[in-house]
Amino acid sequence: MFSGNFSEKDKQEISIDVVDANSMSIIVRYMRLGLIDLAELSLPTIGELAIAANFLQITELIKQIEYCLELQLSKCNWLEIMAIAENASYKSLEQRCAAYGLYDFKLMKAEFIESINKLVWYLSHTHLNSETELQVFKFGVDWIIKHDKSADALLLILGCLDVYRLKEEELKDMKILVKHFQHCLAEKVIDCLYTLATDCRIICCGKMNERKKMLCEMYTERIYMETFNLVNNSKKRQLKFKPCVAVWSRDPDPDMLDAKPHYLYTINNMNEFEPWLEVTEMCLWGWKFVAWGITKIVIVCGERRKGTGFFWKGVKIYDALKKEWIEHGVELPIRRHGGVAIVDDSLYIIGGVGGYRVVLDTAIVYDLKQRNYRKIAKFPDAIQSPAVCVYNRKVYASSHKNIYRYEDDEVQDKWVIALETDIRLSCMVSYKGYIYCTQSYFNDLYRFRPNVDTRLQRITSFDISPSTMCLFGNKLLAFESTDATQLAKVNIEEYDEDSEDRSPKLLWSRDNSPFIINDVAGSCAVVDSAPPLATEISDYVQRRLEDYHDCYSK
């Protein structure tokens, strides 16, 4: 500006309307020193600075601001940082903020959303990571109560739901949730949907048309039309997960399996099995991976070639949104074939095999944000490859006989028996209020409800004994393969709790496969694309939102 061919070159005084004085002073200081501690600044100040840096095209400062804001992302400020990114035209940061809020829906609270417009954008977003629509409705009702809004807002919350996903039991719970909003229109609409779901099992406009006379007699024509418009305008959730499982190239010598490259395979849109990601260039034996949230994969443990005694002690993280690897330069205790699970930002590593092939009963917790670890109470059994899962933010692990839950009351931590069993489980997955379990040498699928059931319940059986299972959206995926020394067969089966016969569905199968499932490493499902920032709300919600604002403006 001052040394090039610009008009400001010859002026003694210039005016820059876009940049405020405070931001300009910070930028001048940055120009002199070459660095600035953004952590000392408040978010509003960083927001103004972000706009100024973008206007003045100071590339390095823009990168520093984006990095600082991403580090500060939390469940209470992601909408504020997202607004800063939008105002400063930081599109990549804006998308990461949206992904943070939408994909970590389970961690969000109603008090973090200030306006009803933001609430509608959030709850109606097609990529909201909600296990059920009942969870979304509860969030909306909680927001209405905390912000002291009228029952009119309930219709807006109903309009945000994917009505086609609603089940009879969910609608029954929704009726209870709105009981203190007595005699409101939303209560009648929910009751009408409940009647339809009870009678037809599914909710759709066709079923409503067939029962129009009956529903009008039960609820009046106005309530019928309100319900019909709600169903007709409902938008479906579109969040797509990518299931991934570790495989080995098939080799007649099992001891040579660890010498082959390690890949994660996935299922494409044609339900075909295909390679997705080479996870490491190292020849590791007994490595493990687990999903951190729904966009990251964490890899730990392993011995560099079986029997060498040289262990990998680090942590590698793959960010599926950024398509990049991050390596933590840490020195974890040596271990292979450990059981792993993540609660929030804490990685639990349990049991496994250490130096001199000693089977371990030790356990640690590694903080993925702070990059340090601590020892926790010893597991009741020394065990290799324990089945581990997370249920209601508690870690469950299977020993040779029993299933234990980790408890920490800040005075003493311990493992307590959650369920007594007479079998050793190879895999556990938390799914729809249950923990589902399999055993290595049998095809059966079991389940139990923590704190309720006292024994495992057999549900169904698979074609082949599952090597590993993972949660895939609202379904369970089982990855199966026969022994490597045989003519290997690989299957992928899908189990849906809501199916009528509860029988697994075969998605993909291959005989004489060139690879087998790595039954040690595990499996998970992630999302590898950012959510769209602008999604159209339905006509029903748009009309209700206009009526809502008109009502309150008067």
XYZ file of C-alpha atoms in Angstrom:
554
model
C 0.000 0.000 0.000
C 2.771 2.435 0.913
C 5.521 1.255 -1.425
C 3.572 0.146 -4.488
C 1.587 2.025 -7.116
C -1.365 2.847 -4.843
C -2.938 6.253 -4.184
C -2.150 5.892 -0.450
C 1.584 6.066 -1.253
C 1.656 9.873 -1.374
C -0.919 10.557 1.380
C -0.027 11.659 4.893
C -3.276 10.331 6.331
C -5.446 7.429 5.141
C -8.782 5.977 6.269
C -9.509 2.218 6.347
C -13.172 1.784 7.272
C -13.096 -2.036 7.465
C -10.364 -2.177 10.133
C -10.973 -0.800 13.630
C -8.238 1.010 15.561
C -7.588 -1.781 18.075
C -7.162 -4.411 15.356
C -4.879 -2.080 13.390
C -2.643 -1.541 16.425
C -2.384 -5.320 16.909
C -1.526 -5.770 13.244
C 1.166 -3.046 13.399
C 2.638 -4.795 16.439
C 2.535 -8.087 14.526
C 4.308 -6.446 11.557
C 7.084 -5.191 13.858
C 7.595 -8.347 15.942
C 6.548 -11.048 13.470
C 4.400 -12.830 16.076
C 1.519 -12.272 18.450
C 0.017 -14.234 21.369
C -3.602 -14.664 20.292
C -4.404 -16.699 23.422
C -4.364 -13.447 25.395
C -7.160 -11.940 23.290
C -10.915 -12.423 23.752
C -12.992 -14.085 21.028
C -14.703 -10.809 19.982
C -11.264 -9.175 19.622
C -9.985 -12.112 17.571
C -13.158 -11.834 15.471
C -12.386 -8.207 14.594
C -8.749 -9.091 13.980
C -9.757 -11.947 11.666
C -11.797 -9.558 9.495
C -8.911 -7.085 9.380
C -6.301 -9.730 8.521
C -8.478 -11.061 5.729
C -9.124 -7.565 4.344
C -5.418 -6.715 4.402
C -4.533 -10.213 3.062
C -1.923 -10.960 5.748
C -1.655 -14.676 4.959
C 0.519 -15.819 7.853
C -1.627 -14.004 10.419
C -4.765 -15.553 8.885
C -3.234 -19.027 9.318
C -2.314 -18.236 12.921
C -5.827 -16.974 13.701
C -7.464 -20.060 12.140
C -5.150 -22.372 14.077
C -5.787 -20.536 17.361
C -9.571 -20.535 16.910
C -9.646 -24.230 16.041
C -7.680 -25.033 19.195
C -10.231 -23.092 21.249
C -13.244 -24.922 19.792
C -15.536 -26.233 22.530
C -19.175 -27.194 22.957
C -19.963 -23.786 24.478
C -18.308 -21.557 21.830
C -18.437 -23.393 18.490
C -21.343 -21.276 17.233
C -19.506 -18.068 18.179
C -16.322 -19.198 16.417
C -18.396 -20.322 13.439
C -19.887 -16.794 13.224
C -16.375 -15.289 13.396
C -15.248 -17.593 10.560
C -18.288 -16.643 8.470
C -17.741 -12.895 8.955
C -14.052 -13.196 8.083
C -14.683 -15.556 5.113
C -12.640 -18.394 6.659
C -14.609 -21.112 4.889
C -12.526 -24.102 5.979
C -12.728 -23.038 9.638
C -16.452 -22.410 9.296
C -16.950 -25.957 8.021
C -14.848 -27.441 10.814
C -16.970 -25.557 13.367
C -20.166 -26.869 11.771
C -18.748 -30.413 11.790
C -17.788 -30.034 15.460
C -21.290 -28.998 16.506
C -23.276 -31.325 14.265
C -21.140 -34.446 14.674
C -20.766 -34.126 18.476
C -24.488 -33.648 19.089
C -24.439 -35.983 22.121
C -22.145 -33.551 23.972
C -24.119 -30.391 23.212
C -26.437 -28.548 25.600
C -29.426 -26.307 24.914
C -27.993 -23.341 26.833
C -25.185 -22.975 24.293
C -27.655 -21.915 21.558
C -28.922 -18.353 21.956
C -31.535 -17.828 19.245
C -34.375 -19.878 17.845
C -33.038 -19.321 14.319
C -29.759 -21.022 15.256
C -31.686 -23.778 17.019
C -33.770 -24.468 13.910
C -30.671 -24.502 11.693
C -28.996 -26.919 14.092
C -31.805 -29.387 14.799
C -33.104 -29.492 11.218
C -29.666 -29.977 9.645
C -29.571 -33.096 7.478
C -26.131 -34.025 8.849
C -26.973 -33.868 12.553
C -25.426 -36.917 14.234
C -28.415 -38.081 16.284
C -29.031 -41.723 17.094
C -32.802 -41.106 17.329
C -35.202 -38.264 16.640
C -36.339 -38.498 20.263
C -32.912 -37.156 21.287
C -33.403 -34.184 18.944
C -36.885 -33.507 20.314
C -35.649 -33.664 23.932
C -32.944 -31.132 23.060
C -35.559 -28.800 21.561
C -37.938 -29.116 24.527
C -35.046 -28.438 26.903
C -34.202 -25.276 24.915
C -37.828 -24.070 25.084
C -37.966 -24.580 28.860
C -34.575 -22.950 29.535
C -35.431 -19.928 27.387
C -38.984 -19.709 28.764
C -40.668 -19.907 25.367
C -44.301 -20.730 24.654
C -45.773 -23.960 23.281
C -45.786 -22.405 19.787
C -42.078 -23.238 19.537
C -42.876 -26.956 19.872
C -44.239 -27.031 16.326
C -40.902 -25.641 15.127
C -39.077 -28.457 16.935
C -41.409 -31.045 15.369
C -40.688 -29.535 11.950
C -36.953 -30.073 12.505
C -37.377 -33.839 12.930
C -36.955 -36.570 10.341
C -40.506 -37.814 10.916
C -39.909 -40.993 8.903
C -37.424 -42.204 11.556
C -39.894 -41.881 14.416
C -40.971 -45.107 16.126
C -43.985 -45.849 18.288
C -41.951 -45.948 21.531
C -40.280 -42.622 20.730
C -43.637 -40.926 20.127
C -44.907 -42.355 23.393
C -41.999 -40.692 25.209
C -42.595 -37.463 23.280
C -46.185 -37.382 24.534
C -44.866 -37.508 28.098
C -42.347 -34.725 27.414
C -45.044 -32.247 26.328
C -47.531 -33.019 29.102
C -46.914 -29.711 30.885
C -47.737 -27.915 27.586
C -51.346 -29.045 27.969
C -53.900 -28.733 25.171
C -51.452 -27.170 22.714
C -51.539 -27.930 18.995
C -48.164 -29.704 19.090
C -49.473 -32.153 21.703
C -52.369 -33.110 19.406
C -50.035 -33.495 16.418
C -47.769 -35.844 18.393
C -50.804 -37.841 19.490
C -51.950 -38.111 15.860
C -48.473 -39.336 14.796
C -48.525 -41.865 17.661
C -51.881 -43.242 16.491
C -50.540 -43.556 12.951
C -47.325 -45.280 14.092
C -49.271 -47.678 16.320
C -51.657 -48.573 13.512
C -49.204 -48.724 10.570
C -45.697 -49.073 12.136
C -44.447 -46.490 9.610
C -45.340 -42.814 9.148
C -45.908 -41.525 5.615
C -48.369 -39.432 3.641
C -49.786 -42.498 1.885
C -50.801 -44.107 5.177
C -52.290 -40.806 6.344
C -54.388 -40.502 3.181
C -55.719 -44.017 3.671
C -56.811 -43.157 7.229
C -57.864 -39.560 6.664
C -61.505 -40.062 7.636
C -60.632 -41.918 10.827
C -57.950 -39.409 11.862
C -60.203 -36.397 11.167
C -62.921 -37.920 13.338
C -60.424 -38.533 16.150
C -58.577 -35.197 16.019
C -60.439 -32.727 13.748
C -59.507 -31.806 10.194
C -57.260 -28.948 11.303
C -55.026 -31.263 13.323
C -54.991 -33.778 10.479
C -53.859 -31.128 7.979
C -51.219 -29.804 10.377
C -49.857 -33.321 10.830
C -50.051 -34.076 7.103
C -48.104 -30.892 6.228
C -45.500 -31.761 8.851
C -45.005 -35.265 7.401
C -45.143 -34.120 3.783
C -42.426 -31.493 4.319
C -40.157 -33.569 6.546
C -36.521 -33.794 5.406
C -34.496 -36.970 5.910
C -31.169 -37.112 7.726
C -28.342 -37.669 5.259
C -25.231 -38.194 7.380
C -23.229 -41.019 5.798
C -20.704 -43.110 7.674
C -17.744 -44.961 6.222
C -17.251 -48.337 7.947
C -13.627 -49.433 8.155
C -11.884 -52.608 9.231
C -8.266 -53.737 9.189
C -7.296 -56.566 6.834
C -4.198 -58.645 6.171
C -2.968 -59.847 2.823
C -3.512 -63.578 2.915
C -0.337 -65.592 3.496
C 0.070 -69.342 4.031
C 2.455 -68.608 6.906
C 0.524 -66.834 9.734
C 3.801 -65.619 11.243
C 4.388 -63.523 8.116
C 1.075 -61.656 8.303
C 2.595 -58.784 10.251
C 5.192 -58.272 7.522
C 2.512 -57.228 5.001
C 1.235 -53.638 4.603
C -1.702 -52.811 6.869
C -4.841 -51.341 5.288
C -8.259 -50.236 6.391
C -10.945 -51.450 4.009
C -14.423 -49.998 3.632
C -17.708 -50.631 1.823
C -18.508 -48.462 -1.185
C -21.950 -47.412 -2.442
C -22.255 -50.687 -4.350
C -21.749 -52.673 -1.117
C -18.352 -53.807 -2.398
C -15.306 -54.227 -0.160
C -12.410 -51.982 -1.193
C -9.179 -50.503 0.275
C -9.519 -47.058 1.827
C -6.455 -46.184 3.893
C -2.935 -47.526 4.444
C -2.632 -47.004 8.175
C 1.113 -47.372 8.682
C 4.318 -48.140 6.864
C 5.597 -49.990 9.931
C 5.423 -53.785 10.238
C 3.429 -53.999 13.460
C 2.062 -57.024 15.283
C -0.883 -56.528 17.638
C -1.680 -52.886 16.789
C -5.115 -51.436 17.590
C -7.271 -48.647 16.240
C -10.409 -46.939 17.536
C -12.626 -44.028 16.466
C -12.207 -40.696 18.271
C -15.564 -39.047 17.742
C -16.779 -39.759 14.221
C -14.055 -38.001 12.211
C -10.776 -39.293 13.667
C -9.045 -42.666 13.989
C -6.455 -43.306 16.717
C -3.790 -46.014 16.298
C -1.747 -47.362 19.231
C 0.203 -50.399 20.465
C 2.154 -52.977 18.511
C 5.427 -54.876 18.273
C 7.699 -54.364 15.281
C 7.451 -57.859 13.821
C 6.296 -60.725 15.985
C 8.752 -61.830 18.662
C 11.402 -59.121 18.092
C 10.786 -57.355 21.415
C 10.898 -53.944 19.736
C 7.659 -52.101 20.498
C 6.095 -49.009 19.017
C 5.284 -46.570 21.856
C 3.678 -43.718 19.935
C 0.181 -42.553 18.966
C -0.968 -41.761 15.425
C -4.224 -40.004 14.574
C -5.871 -39.813 11.157
C -8.200 -36.843 10.632
C -10.724 -38.054 8.055
C -11.978 -34.517 7.335
C -8.548 -32.988 6.760
C -7.205 -36.203 5.185
C -3.994 -35.958 7.195
C -2.003 -37.873 9.810
C -0.908 -36.443 13.161
C 1.761 -38.232 15.207
C 2.204 -37.713 18.943
C 5.788 -37.990 20.093
C 5.023 -39.845 23.314
C 6.534 -42.861 25.059
C 3.656 -45.107 26.160
C 4.354 -48.308 28.138
C 5.219 -51.156 25.755
C 2.196 -53.207 24.784
C 0.546 -55.153 21.981
C -2.920 -56.731 21.712
C -4.391 -54.304 24.263
C -8.078 -53.461 24.525
C -8.868 -49.842 23.589
C -11.775 -47.415 23.996
C -12.228 -43.630 24.018
C -14.416 -41.531 26.332
C -14.411 -37.852 25.301
C -10.650 -37.162 24.889
C -9.421 -40.034 27.091
C -7.984 -43.147 25.441
C -8.180 -46.258 27.649
C -5.680 -49.059 26.957
C -6.319 -52.258 28.931
C -4.445 -55.549 29.230
C -2.463 -56.931 26.299
C 1.027 -58.389 26.039
C 4.214 -56.610 27.126
C 7.924 -57.396 27.008
C 9.076 -61.021 27.178
C 5.527 -62.028 26.139
C 4.133 -61.303 29.592
C 0.328 -61.038 29.554
C -0.661 -57.796 31.299
C -3.307 -56.777 33.824
C -2.275 -53.119 33.755
C -4.289 -50.253 32.272
C -3.569 -46.630 31.380
C -5.512 -43.567 30.253
C -3.929 -41.345 27.594
C -5.201 -37.766 27.241
C -5.426 -37.115 23.505
C -5.517 -33.342 24.002
C -2.846 -32.930 26.701
C -0.710 -35.760 25.241
C 0.154 -37.431 28.534
C -0.923 -40.612 30.287
C -1.619 -41.931 33.770
C -1.933 -45.384 35.252
C -5.318 -46.552 36.537
C -6.477 -49.507 38.646
C -5.247 -52.898 37.486
C -7.724 -55.037 35.546
C -8.936 -58.092 37.536
C -7.428 -60.512 34.975
C -4.223 -60.591 32.991
C -5.655 -60.880 29.485
C -4.682 -60.525 25.835
C -7.056 -58.668 23.499
C -9.911 -58.011 25.940
C -13.235 -56.941 24.413
C -13.786 -53.289 25.352
C -16.569 -50.783 24.675
C -18.110 -47.568 26.018
C -21.682 -47.386 27.322
C -23.090 -44.148 28.783
C -19.543 -42.758 28.981
C -18.348 -45.699 31.084
C -15.720 -48.196 29.946
C -16.694 -51.894 29.962
C -14.124 -54.667 29.482
C -14.492 -58.447 29.300
C -12.171 -60.759 31.235
C -11.872 -64.529 30.887
C -15.276 -64.916 32.555
C -16.901 -61.658 33.682
C -17.602 -58.217 32.235
C -16.255 -55.315 34.314
C -17.003 -51.594 34.429
C -14.418 -48.966 35.314
C -15.448 -46.644 38.146
C -13.587 -43.551 39.343
C -15.100 -41.471 42.159
C -12.002 -39.221 42.459
C -11.150 -40.924 45.774
C -10.549 -44.439 44.463
C -10.749 -46.011 41.038
C -11.649 -49.657 40.555
C -13.117 -52.286 38.254
C -16.520 -53.601 39.359
C -18.408 -56.611 37.978
C -21.090 -55.441 35.529
C -22.193 -58.938 34.474
C -21.136 -62.463 35.368
C -20.572 -64.746 32.389
C -19.143 -68.198 31.775
C -17.655 -67.387 28.360
C -14.839 -65.165 27.150
C -16.114 -62.506 24.770
C -14.108 -61.312 21.778
C -16.086 -58.194 20.828
C -18.500 -55.768 22.547
C -20.391 -52.837 20.992
C -22.811 -50.390 22.643
C -25.989 -50.219 20.558
C -29.498 -48.869 21.325
C -29.507 -49.271 25.086
C -27.678 -52.616 25.102
C -24.144 -53.936 24.898
C -23.947 -56.496 22.080
C -21.343 -59.245 22.359
C -19.782 -62.037 20.300
C -17.403 -64.905 21.032
C -14.436 -65.894 18.868
C -15.350 -69.476 17.969
C -19.153 -69.259 17.769
C -21.589 -67.489 15.465
C -24.014 -66.296 18.155
C -24.857 -62.666 18.924
C -25.615 -61.838 22.575
C -26.667 -58.697 24.403
C -27.395 -57.314 27.880
C -28.568 -54.066 29.477
C -26.065 -52.717 31.986
C -27.469 -52.300 35.496
C -30.602 -54.215 34.444
C -29.838 -57.699 33.092
C -28.040 -60.375 35.092
C -27.138 -62.643 32.185
C -26.418 -62.537 28.458
C -29.347 -62.963 26.099
C -28.815 -64.762 22.792
C -30.400 -62.773 19.934
C -29.428 -64.390 16.641
C -26.483 -65.934 14.819
C -24.241 -64.948 11.908
C -23.107 -67.035 8.944
C -19.495 -67.077 10.228
C -18.098 -66.187 13.632
C -17.504 -62.385 13.548
C -13.889 -61.240 13.725
C -15.030 -57.765 14.785
C -18.143 -55.568 14.872
C -18.813 -51.843 14.715
C -21.736 -49.439 14.927
C -22.694 -48.198 11.459
C -25.249 -45.404 11.750
C -28.247 -47.108 13.360
C -27.095 -50.640 12.558
C -24.422 -53.133 13.539
C -21.895 -54.404 11.011
C -20.145 -57.726 11.530
C -16.927 -58.456 9.607
C -16.239 -62.167 9.279
C -13.535 -64.354 7.762
C -12.450 -67.970 8.001
C -8.980 -69.053 9.107
C -6.086 -67.902 6.917
C -4.859 -71.439 6.316
C -8.151 -72.440 4.661
C -9.744 -71.245 1.452
C -10.540 -67.912 3.056
C -14.107 -66.645 2.960
C -14.933 -63.059 3.937
C -18.438 -61.854 4.806
C -19.980 -58.566 5.847
C -23.323 -58.883 7.620
C -25.666 -56.165 8.866
C -27.844 -56.441 11.974
C -30.749 -54.030 12.427
C -32.476 -54.056 15.814
C -35.630 -52.604 14.216
C -35.995 -55.350 11.590
C -39.000 -57.628 12.039
C -37.184 -60.985 12.222
C -33.898 -59.635 13.702
C -31.909 -61.769 11.297
C -28.560 -60.494 9.972
C -28.519 -59.396 6.341
C -25.588 -60.440 4.152
C -24.158 -57.329 2.450
C -21.057 -58.768 0.798
C -19.303 -62.118 0.530
C -16.253 -63.510 -1.232
C -14.829 -67.012 -1.367
C -11.100 -67.681 -1.699
C -10.400 -64.097 -0.677
C -6.856 -62.692 -1.146
C -7.144 -61.055 2.272
C -8.578 -61.876 5.689
C -10.019 -59.733 8.484
C -7.496 -58.624 11.093
C -9.394 -59.838 14.170
C -6.993 -58.030 16.525
C -6.957 -54.446 15.205
C -10.713 -53.770 15.445
C -13.210 -51.803 13.348
C -15.155 -48.538 13.463
C -17.184 -46.115 11.335
C -16.221 -42.510 10.563
C -17.440 -39.562 8.516
C -14.893 -38.275 6.007
C -16.723 -35.251 4.576
C -17.681 -31.899 6.092
C -21.389 -31.018 6.428
C -22.906 -28.429 4.094
C -23.096 -24.981 5.668
C -26.281 -23.883 3.953
C -29.139 -26.365 4.114
C -32.683 -25.507 3.148
C -35.230 -25.757 5.912
C -38.594 -27.230 4.957
C -41.511 -25.054 3.842
C -43.358 -26.134 6.981
C -40.568 -24.886 9.259
C -40.167 -21.679 7.235
C -43.868 -20.841 7.628
C -43.859 -21.701 11.327
C -40.705 -19.625 11.895
C -42.321 -16.595 10.211
C -45.483 -17.027 12.312
C -43.354 -17.356 15.445
C -41.425 -14.118 14.779
C -44.613 -12.257 13.785
C -46.245 -13.321 17.046
C -43.324 -12.168 19.221
C -42.766 -8.936 17.282
C -46.302 -7.856 18.182
